[in-house]
Every structure is written in C-alpha cells, then in structure tokens.
mmCIF file of C-alpha atoms in Angstrom:
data_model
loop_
_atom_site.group_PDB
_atom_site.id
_atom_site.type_symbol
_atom_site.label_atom_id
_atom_site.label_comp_id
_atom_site.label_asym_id
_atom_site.label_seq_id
_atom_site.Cartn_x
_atom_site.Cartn_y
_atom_site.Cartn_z
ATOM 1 C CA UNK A 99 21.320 14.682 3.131
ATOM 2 C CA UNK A 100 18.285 12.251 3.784
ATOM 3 C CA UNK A 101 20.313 9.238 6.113
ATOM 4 C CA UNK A 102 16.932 7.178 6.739
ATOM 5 C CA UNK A 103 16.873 6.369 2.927
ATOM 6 C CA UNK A 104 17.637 2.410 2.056
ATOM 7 C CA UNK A 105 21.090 1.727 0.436
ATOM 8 C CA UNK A 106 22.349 -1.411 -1.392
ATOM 9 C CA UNK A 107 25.866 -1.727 -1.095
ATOM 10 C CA UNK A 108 26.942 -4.592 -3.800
ATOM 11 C CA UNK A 109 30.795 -5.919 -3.615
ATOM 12 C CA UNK A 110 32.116 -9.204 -3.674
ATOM 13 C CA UNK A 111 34.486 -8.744 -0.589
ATOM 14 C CA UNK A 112 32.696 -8.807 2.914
ATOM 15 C CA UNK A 113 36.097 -6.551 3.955
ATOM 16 C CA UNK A 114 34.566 -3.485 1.588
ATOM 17 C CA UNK A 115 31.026 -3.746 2.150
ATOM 18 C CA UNK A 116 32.322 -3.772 6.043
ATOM 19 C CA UNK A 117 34.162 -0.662 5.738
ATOM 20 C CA UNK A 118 31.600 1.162 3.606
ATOM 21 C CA UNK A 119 29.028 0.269 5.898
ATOM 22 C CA UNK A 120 31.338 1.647 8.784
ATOM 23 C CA UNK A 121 31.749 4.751 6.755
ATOM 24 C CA UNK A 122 27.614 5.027 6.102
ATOM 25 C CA UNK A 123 26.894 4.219 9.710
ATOM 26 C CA UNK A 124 29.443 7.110 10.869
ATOM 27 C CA UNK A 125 27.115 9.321 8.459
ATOM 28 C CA UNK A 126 23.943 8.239 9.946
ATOM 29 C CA UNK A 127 22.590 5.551 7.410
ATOM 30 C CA UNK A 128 21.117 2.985 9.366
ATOM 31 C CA UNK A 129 19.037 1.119 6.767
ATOM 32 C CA UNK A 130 21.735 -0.992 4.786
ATOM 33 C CA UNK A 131 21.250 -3.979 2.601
ATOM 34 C CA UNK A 132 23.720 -5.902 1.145
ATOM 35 C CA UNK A 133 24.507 -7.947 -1.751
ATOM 36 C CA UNK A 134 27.852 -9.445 -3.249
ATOM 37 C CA UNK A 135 27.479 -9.618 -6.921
ATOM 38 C CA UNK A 136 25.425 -8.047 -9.550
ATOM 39 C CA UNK A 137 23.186 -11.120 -9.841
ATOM 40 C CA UNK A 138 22.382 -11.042 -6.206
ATOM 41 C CA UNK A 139 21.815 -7.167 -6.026
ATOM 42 C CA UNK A 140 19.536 -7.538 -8.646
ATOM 43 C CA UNK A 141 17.127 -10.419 -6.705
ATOM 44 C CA UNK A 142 17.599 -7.517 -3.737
ATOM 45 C CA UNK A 143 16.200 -5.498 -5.988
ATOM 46 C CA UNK A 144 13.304 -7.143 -6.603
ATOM 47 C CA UNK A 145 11.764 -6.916 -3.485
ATOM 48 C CA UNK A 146 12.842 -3.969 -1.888
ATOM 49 C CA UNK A 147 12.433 -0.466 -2.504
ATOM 50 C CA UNK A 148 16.082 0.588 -2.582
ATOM 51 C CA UNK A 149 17.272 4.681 -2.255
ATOM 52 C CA UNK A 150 20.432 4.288 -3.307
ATOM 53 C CA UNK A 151 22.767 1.619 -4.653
ATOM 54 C CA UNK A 152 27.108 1.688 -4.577
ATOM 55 C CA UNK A 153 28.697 -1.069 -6.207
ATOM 56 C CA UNK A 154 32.053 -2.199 -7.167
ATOM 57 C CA UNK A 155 32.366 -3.091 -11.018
ATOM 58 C CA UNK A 156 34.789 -6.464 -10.635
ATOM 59 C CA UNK A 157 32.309 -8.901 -9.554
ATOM 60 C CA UNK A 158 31.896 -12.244 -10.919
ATOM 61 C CA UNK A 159 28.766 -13.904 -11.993
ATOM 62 C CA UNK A 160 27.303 -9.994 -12.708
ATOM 63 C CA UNK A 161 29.788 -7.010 -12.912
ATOM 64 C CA UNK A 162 29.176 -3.310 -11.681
ATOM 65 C CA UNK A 163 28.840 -2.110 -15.040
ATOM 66 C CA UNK A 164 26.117 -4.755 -15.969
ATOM 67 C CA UNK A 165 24.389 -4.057 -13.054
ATOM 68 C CA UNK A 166 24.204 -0.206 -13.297
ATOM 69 C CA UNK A 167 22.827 -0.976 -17.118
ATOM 70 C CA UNK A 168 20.223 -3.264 -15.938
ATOM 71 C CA UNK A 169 19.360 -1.009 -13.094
ATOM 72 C CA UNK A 170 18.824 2.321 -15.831
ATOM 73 C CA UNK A 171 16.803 -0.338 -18.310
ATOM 74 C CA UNK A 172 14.254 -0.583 -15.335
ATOM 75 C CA UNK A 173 11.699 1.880 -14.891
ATOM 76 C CA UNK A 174 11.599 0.856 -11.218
ATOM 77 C CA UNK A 175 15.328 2.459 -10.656
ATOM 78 C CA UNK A 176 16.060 4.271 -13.715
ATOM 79 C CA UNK A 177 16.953 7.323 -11.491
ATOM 80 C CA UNK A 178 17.931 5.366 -8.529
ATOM 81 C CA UNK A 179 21.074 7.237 -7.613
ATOM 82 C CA UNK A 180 24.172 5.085 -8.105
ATOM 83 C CA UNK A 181 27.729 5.293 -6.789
ATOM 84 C CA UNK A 182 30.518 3.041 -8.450
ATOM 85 C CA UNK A 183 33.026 2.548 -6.010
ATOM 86 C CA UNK A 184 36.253 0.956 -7.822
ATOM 87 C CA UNK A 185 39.643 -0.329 -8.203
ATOM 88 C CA UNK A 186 38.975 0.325 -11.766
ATOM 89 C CA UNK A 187 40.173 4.017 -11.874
ATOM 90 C CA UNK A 188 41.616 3.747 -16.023
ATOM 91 C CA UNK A 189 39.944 6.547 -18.413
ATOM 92 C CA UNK A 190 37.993 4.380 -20.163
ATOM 93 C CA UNK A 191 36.484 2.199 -16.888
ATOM 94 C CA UNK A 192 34.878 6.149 -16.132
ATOM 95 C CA UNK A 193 33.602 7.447 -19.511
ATOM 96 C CA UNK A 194 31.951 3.850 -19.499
ATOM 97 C CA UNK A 195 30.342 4.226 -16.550
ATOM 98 C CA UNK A 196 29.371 7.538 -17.302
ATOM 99 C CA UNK A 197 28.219 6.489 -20.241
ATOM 100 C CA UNK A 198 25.616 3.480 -18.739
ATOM 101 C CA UNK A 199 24.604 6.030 -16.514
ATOM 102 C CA UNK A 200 26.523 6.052 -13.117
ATOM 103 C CA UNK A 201 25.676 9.082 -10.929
ATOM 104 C CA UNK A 202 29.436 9.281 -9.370
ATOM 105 C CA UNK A 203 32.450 7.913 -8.923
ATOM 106 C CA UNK A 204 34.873 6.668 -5.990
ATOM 107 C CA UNK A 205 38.187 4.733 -6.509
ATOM 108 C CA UNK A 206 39.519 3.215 -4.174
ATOM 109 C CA UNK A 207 41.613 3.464 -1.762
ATOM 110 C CA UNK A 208 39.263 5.892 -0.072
ATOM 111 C CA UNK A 209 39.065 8.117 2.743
ATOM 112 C CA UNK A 210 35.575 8.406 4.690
ATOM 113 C CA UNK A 211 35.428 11.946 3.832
ATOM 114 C CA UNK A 212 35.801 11.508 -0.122
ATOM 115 C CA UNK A 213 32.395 9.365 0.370
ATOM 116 C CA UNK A 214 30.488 11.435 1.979
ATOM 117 C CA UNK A 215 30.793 14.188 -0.427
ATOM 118 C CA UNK A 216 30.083 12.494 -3.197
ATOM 119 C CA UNK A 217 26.856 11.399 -1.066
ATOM 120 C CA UNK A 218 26.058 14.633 -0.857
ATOM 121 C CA UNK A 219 26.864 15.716 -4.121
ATOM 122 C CA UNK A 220 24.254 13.060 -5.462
ATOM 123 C CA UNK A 221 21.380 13.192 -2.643
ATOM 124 C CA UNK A 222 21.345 16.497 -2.397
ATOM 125 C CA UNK B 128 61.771 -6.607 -17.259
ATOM 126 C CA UNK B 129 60.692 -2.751 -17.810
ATOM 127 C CA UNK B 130 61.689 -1.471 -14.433
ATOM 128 C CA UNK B 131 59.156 1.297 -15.077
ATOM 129 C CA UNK B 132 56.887 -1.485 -14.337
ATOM 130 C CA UNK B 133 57.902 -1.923 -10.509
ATOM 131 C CA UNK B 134 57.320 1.860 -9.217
ATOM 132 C CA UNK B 135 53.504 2.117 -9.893
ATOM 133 C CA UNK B 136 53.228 -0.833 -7.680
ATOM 134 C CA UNK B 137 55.552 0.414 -5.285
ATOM 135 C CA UNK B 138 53.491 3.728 -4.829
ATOM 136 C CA UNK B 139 50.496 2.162 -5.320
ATOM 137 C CA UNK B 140 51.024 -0.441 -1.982
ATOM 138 C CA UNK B 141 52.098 2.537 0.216
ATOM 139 C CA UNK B 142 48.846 4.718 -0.970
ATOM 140 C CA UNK B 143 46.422 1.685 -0.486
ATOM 141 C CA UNK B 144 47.642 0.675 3.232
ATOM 142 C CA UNK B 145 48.330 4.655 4.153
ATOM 143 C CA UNK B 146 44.675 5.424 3.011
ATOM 144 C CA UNK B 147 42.609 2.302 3.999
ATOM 145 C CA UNK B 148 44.588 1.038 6.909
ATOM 146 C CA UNK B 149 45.850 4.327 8.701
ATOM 147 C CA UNK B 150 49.442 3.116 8.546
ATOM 148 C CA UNK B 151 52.569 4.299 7.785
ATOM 149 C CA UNK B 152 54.184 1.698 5.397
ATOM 150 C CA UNK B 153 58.274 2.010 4.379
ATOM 151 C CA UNK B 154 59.651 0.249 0.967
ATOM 152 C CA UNK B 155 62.885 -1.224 1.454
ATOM 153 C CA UNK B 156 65.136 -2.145 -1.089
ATOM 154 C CA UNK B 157 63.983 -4.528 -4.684
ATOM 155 C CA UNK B 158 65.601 -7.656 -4.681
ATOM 156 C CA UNK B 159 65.400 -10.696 -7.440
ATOM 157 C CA UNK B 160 63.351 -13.579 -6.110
ATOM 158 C CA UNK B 161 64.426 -17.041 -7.114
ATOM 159 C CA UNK B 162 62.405 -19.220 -5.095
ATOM 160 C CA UNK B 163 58.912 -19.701 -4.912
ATOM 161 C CA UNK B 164 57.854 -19.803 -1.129
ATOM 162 C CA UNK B 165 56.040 -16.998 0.011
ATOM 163 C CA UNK B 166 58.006 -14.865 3.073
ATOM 164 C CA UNK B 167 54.870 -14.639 4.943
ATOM 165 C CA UNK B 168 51.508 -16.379 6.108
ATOM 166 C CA UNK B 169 49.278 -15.354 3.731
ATOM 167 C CA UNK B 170 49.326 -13.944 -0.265
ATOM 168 C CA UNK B 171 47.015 -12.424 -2.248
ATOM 169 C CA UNK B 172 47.902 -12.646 -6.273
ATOM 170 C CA UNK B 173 46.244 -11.185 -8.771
ATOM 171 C CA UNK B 174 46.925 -11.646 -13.387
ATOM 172 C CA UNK B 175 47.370 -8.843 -15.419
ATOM 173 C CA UNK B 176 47.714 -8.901 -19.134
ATOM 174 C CA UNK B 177 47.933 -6.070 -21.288
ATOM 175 C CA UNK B 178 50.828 -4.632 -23.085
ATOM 176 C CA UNK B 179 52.650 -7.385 -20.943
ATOM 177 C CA UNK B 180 50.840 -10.615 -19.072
ATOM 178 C CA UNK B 181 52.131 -10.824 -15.602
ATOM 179 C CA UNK B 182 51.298 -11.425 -11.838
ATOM 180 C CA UNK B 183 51.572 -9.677 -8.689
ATOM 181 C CA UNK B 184 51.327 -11.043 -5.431
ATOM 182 C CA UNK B 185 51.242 -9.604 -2.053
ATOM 183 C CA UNK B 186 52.300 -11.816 0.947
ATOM 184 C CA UNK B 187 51.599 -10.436 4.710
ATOM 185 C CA UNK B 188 52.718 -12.395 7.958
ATOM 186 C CA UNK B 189 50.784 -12.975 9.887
ATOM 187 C CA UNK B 190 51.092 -10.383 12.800
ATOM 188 C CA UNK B 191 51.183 -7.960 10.393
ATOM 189 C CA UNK B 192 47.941 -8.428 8.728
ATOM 190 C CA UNK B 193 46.324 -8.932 11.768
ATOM 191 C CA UNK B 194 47.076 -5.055 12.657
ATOM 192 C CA UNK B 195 46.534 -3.768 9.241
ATOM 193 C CA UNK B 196 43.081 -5.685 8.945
ATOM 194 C CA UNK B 197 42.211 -4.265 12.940
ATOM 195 C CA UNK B 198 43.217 -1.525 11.745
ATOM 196 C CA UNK B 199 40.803 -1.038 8.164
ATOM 197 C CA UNK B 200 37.980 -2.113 10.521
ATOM 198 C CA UNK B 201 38.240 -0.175 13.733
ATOM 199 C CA UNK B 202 38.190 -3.691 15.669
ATOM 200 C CA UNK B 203 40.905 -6.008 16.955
ATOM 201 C CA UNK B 204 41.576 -9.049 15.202
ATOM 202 C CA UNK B 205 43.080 -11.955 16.711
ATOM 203 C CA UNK B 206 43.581 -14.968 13.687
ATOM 204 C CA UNK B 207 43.881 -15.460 10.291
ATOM 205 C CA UNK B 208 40.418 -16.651 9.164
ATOM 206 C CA UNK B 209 38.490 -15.885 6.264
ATOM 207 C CA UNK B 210 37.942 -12.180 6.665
ATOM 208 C CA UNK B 211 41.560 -11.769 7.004
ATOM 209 C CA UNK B 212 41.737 -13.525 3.601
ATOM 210 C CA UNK B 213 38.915 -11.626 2.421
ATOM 211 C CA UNK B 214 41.019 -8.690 3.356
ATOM 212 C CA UNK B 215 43.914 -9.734 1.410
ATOM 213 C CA UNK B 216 41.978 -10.315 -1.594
ATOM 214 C CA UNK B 217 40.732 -6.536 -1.488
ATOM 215 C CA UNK B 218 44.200 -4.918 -0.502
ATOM 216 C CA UNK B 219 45.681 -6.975 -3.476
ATOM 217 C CA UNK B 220 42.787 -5.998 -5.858
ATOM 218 C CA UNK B 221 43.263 -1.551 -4.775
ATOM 219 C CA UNK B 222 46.668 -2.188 -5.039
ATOM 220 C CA UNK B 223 46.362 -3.671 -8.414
ATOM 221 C CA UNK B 224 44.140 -0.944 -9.457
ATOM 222 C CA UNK B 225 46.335 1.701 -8.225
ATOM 223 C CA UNK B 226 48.990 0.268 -9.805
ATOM 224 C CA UNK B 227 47.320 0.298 -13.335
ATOM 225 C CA UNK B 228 45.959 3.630 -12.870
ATOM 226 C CA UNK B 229 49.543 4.657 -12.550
ATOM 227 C CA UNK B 230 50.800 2.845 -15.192
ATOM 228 C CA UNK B 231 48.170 4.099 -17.503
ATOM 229 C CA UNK B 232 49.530 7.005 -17.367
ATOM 230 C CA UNK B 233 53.015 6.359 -18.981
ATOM 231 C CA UNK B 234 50.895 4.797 -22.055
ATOM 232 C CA UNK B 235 50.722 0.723 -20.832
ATOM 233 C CA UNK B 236 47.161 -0.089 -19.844
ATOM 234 C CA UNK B 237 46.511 -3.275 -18.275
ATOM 235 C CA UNK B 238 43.177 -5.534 -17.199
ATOM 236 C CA UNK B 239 43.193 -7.423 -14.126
ATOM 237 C CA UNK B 240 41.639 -11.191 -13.373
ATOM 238 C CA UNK B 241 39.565 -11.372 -9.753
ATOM 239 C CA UNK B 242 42.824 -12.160 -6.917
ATOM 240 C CA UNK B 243 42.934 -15.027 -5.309
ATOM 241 C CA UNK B 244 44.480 -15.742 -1.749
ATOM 242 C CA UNK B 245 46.496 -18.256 -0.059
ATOM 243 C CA UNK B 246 47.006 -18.910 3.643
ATOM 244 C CA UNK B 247 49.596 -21.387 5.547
ATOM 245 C CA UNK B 248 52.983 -20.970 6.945
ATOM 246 C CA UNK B 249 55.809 -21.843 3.886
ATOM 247 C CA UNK B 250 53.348 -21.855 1.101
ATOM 248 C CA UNK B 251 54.563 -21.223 -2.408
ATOM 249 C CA UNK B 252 53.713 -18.829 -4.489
ATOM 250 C CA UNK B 253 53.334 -19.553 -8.647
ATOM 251 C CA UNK B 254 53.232 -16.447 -10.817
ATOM 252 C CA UNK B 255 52.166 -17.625 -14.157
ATOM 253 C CA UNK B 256 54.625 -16.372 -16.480
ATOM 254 C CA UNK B 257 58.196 -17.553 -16.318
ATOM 255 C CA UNK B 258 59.929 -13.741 -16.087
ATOM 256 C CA UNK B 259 61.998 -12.518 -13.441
ATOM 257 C CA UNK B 260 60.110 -11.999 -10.180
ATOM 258 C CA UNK B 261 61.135 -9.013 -8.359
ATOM 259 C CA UNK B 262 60.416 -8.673 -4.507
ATOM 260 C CA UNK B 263 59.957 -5.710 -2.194
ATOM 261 C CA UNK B 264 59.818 -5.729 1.163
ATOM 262 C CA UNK B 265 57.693 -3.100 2.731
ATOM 263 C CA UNK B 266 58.030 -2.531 6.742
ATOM 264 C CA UNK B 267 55.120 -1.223 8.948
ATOM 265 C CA UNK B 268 55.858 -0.546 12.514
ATOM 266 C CA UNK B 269 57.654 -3.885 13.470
ATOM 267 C CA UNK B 270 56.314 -6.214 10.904
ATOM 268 C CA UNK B 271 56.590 -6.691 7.191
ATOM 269 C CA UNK B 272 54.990 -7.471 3.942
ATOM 270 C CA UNK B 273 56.904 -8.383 0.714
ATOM 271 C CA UNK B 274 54.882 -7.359 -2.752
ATOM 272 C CA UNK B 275 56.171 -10.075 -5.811
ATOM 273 C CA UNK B 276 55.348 -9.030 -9.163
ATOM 274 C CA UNK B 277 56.184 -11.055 -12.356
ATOM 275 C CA UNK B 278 56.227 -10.022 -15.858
ATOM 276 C CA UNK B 279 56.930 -12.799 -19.018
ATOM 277 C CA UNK B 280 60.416 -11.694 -20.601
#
C-alpha cells in the first residue's frame, strides 16, 4: 500500500477526523487534509490533487452521499478511491452508496485494524 | 413503550465505548425517569423518527468522559471543552447508529437528526416527545454514564 499518497478525510466531528488521522498516521500516511462537510471537501478539492478521500455521510450543509456523487460526476476524481466511514450501517444506507459509487465501506464503531484492510483492499 | 426498543441501545452503548474507547463498560439496571435533569455534566441527544419518533440522550460526568475521551485519543484530557463535547456528539451519533442497525433487524427502521450536546452541572434534559423516558446507568471503572431514551406513547 502506497502511504505517501494525499488523503481527504471529510467529517463533521474534529473527535473522528482525530482518530482516523491517528489510525492513518499509525499506517504511515503522512499527507492528510481535512475537511468537515461535503461543501468544504469539495473547495479542497478544487485545488489539490487528492489520492484518496473517506467521508462520513451525516454532514450538514453537504452529506457523504452527495459528495461521493459529485466526486464520480467529475472527471478529475471519477476513480478517486473513496471510503464511507458511517454510523449509517442500515441496508439501504450501503446499496446506496454502492450504488453512487463508493469503493468501501466502514461503520463505525471501528477498530484500527478493520481500516487498514479495507485500505488495502482498495489501494492495492 | 416497546421494550424491544431499549436493548439495541443497550448493546449498542457497550459496543461503541468497548470498540472506540478501549473500555470495559457494565449496564446496570433500567429505571423510569421522571425528572428532567441530566445525572451528569454533559449530554449528547440525538431524534429519531421512524416507525416511532423518539429521542435518546446520553449524559457522561464529567470524570468519566474525561477518561473515555483520553482514552479514544491516546492523550490525557484534563476539562470539559469543546472537543470533549465534540466527543459526545460522535459517541451519541455511533451509538445511535448502532442502535438502528440493530433495530433494523427486528423489522423497525429508523432515521436519525445530527445530535446535539449540552454541558453544565444540573442541566436538564428535554426529549421531544412526551413518552416514558427510560434510564440506564452504565458503570466504567469508577465512574458512570446514564443513556435516556424516549419514545411518544
């Protein structure tokens, strides 16, 4: 797995994009942007060149969902992987994801472990 | 009240603290709450509607959070200041999700609103339907945490 890639990590509580950061850190990311809504990720997006993006889907202003669609309607990040990482763990919450796109799947609670391997599932 | 209702939230507290905070949390016993100040120094309290419209709430004092929150973050916290509160807002939001996930499963689905938290010693707690509010006490190490949840009648 490729750790000097940039990844976006979009969630609306500082106490998650903390810990995930913790967790990518402990993998060996080091480049790590951060946004805390959909709207926000999106300006991020703009002007840098992001690797990878994991986002939460219950965000005001923008939610996860609407970001990952706007993120596969650009031809900048239409294969930009994308990890939701959610609270939102009902049936249909996944097939919509799926369906818009997403490349995997995390709901939370989560260990450090079950992220990494769905890093490596989709960087690999 | 369905008392199905109260077990997915039950489980769902213990797996969100066990897995994100590396503690060992014990339920105690259910009671019925008839007041509304919170037993703790700060709440997180999230809306559900669905096949019923309800709130849950879930109020930590203050020593406690401090450990669970030094806990989720590998670094020692020392007061209750907006990333504690941030915290809160998170735990209250798994939990919620947990919860649901659980409850999907025995055929009631239910959205949730964005939680909101309160902070301050004897603050009250309003759940927005006027159903019976059942209150559970959960103990880790030597402090507490009491999870409210409120469903209309």
């Amino acid at each position: 797995m490729d750790t000097s890639i940039k990844v976006l990590i979009v969630d609306d509580f500082a106490t998650m994009r903390r810990i995930l950061k913790n967790i990518l850190k402990q993998i060996g990311f080091k480049n790590l942007l951060e946004a805390d809504d959909g709207t926000t990720a999106l300006e991020v997006l703009e002007r840098e060149s992001v690797d990878l993006i994991i986002s939460d889907w219950n965000m005001p202003k923008m939610t996860g969902l609407e970001l990952l669609k706007s993120v596969r309607a650009s031809d900048k990040f239409k294969r930009t992987p994308f990890l939701m990482v959610t609270a939102e763990a009902q049936k249909q919450n996944v097939i919509e994801a799926v369906q818009a796109g997403v490349s995997n799947y995390v709901v939370k609670p989560f260990t450090a472990e079950a992220i990494s391997e769905k890093l490596e599932k989709i960087l690999k | 009240m369905d008392v199905k209702l109260i077990n997915p939230f039950i489980n769902a507290t213990s797996n969100v603290l066990e897995t994100m905070a590396f503690v060992e949390v014990k339920a105690g016993d259910p009671y019925l709450k008839k007041d509304n100040v919170a037993r703790g120094d700060v709440t997180g309290i999230i809306g559900l509607t669905g096949v019923a419209n309800g709130t849950i709430s879930v109020t930590f004092q203050e020593e406690c959070i401090l450990n669970i929150v030094s806990s989720m973050f590998g670094e020692k916290m020392e007061e209750l200041n907006n990333e504690i509160a941030d915290a809160v807002g998170e735990l209250t939001n798994m939990i919620s999700g947990q919860a649901r996930k659980e409850l999907e499963e025995l055929g009631k689905v239910f959205k949730a609103a964005i939680p909101s938290v309160v902070t301050g010693k004897n603050h009250s707690i309003s759940h927005y339907t006027d159903g019976p509010r059942i209150a559970i006490p959960f103990f880790v190490g030597e402090g507490s945490f009491t999870i409210e949840v409120c469903f209309e009648r």
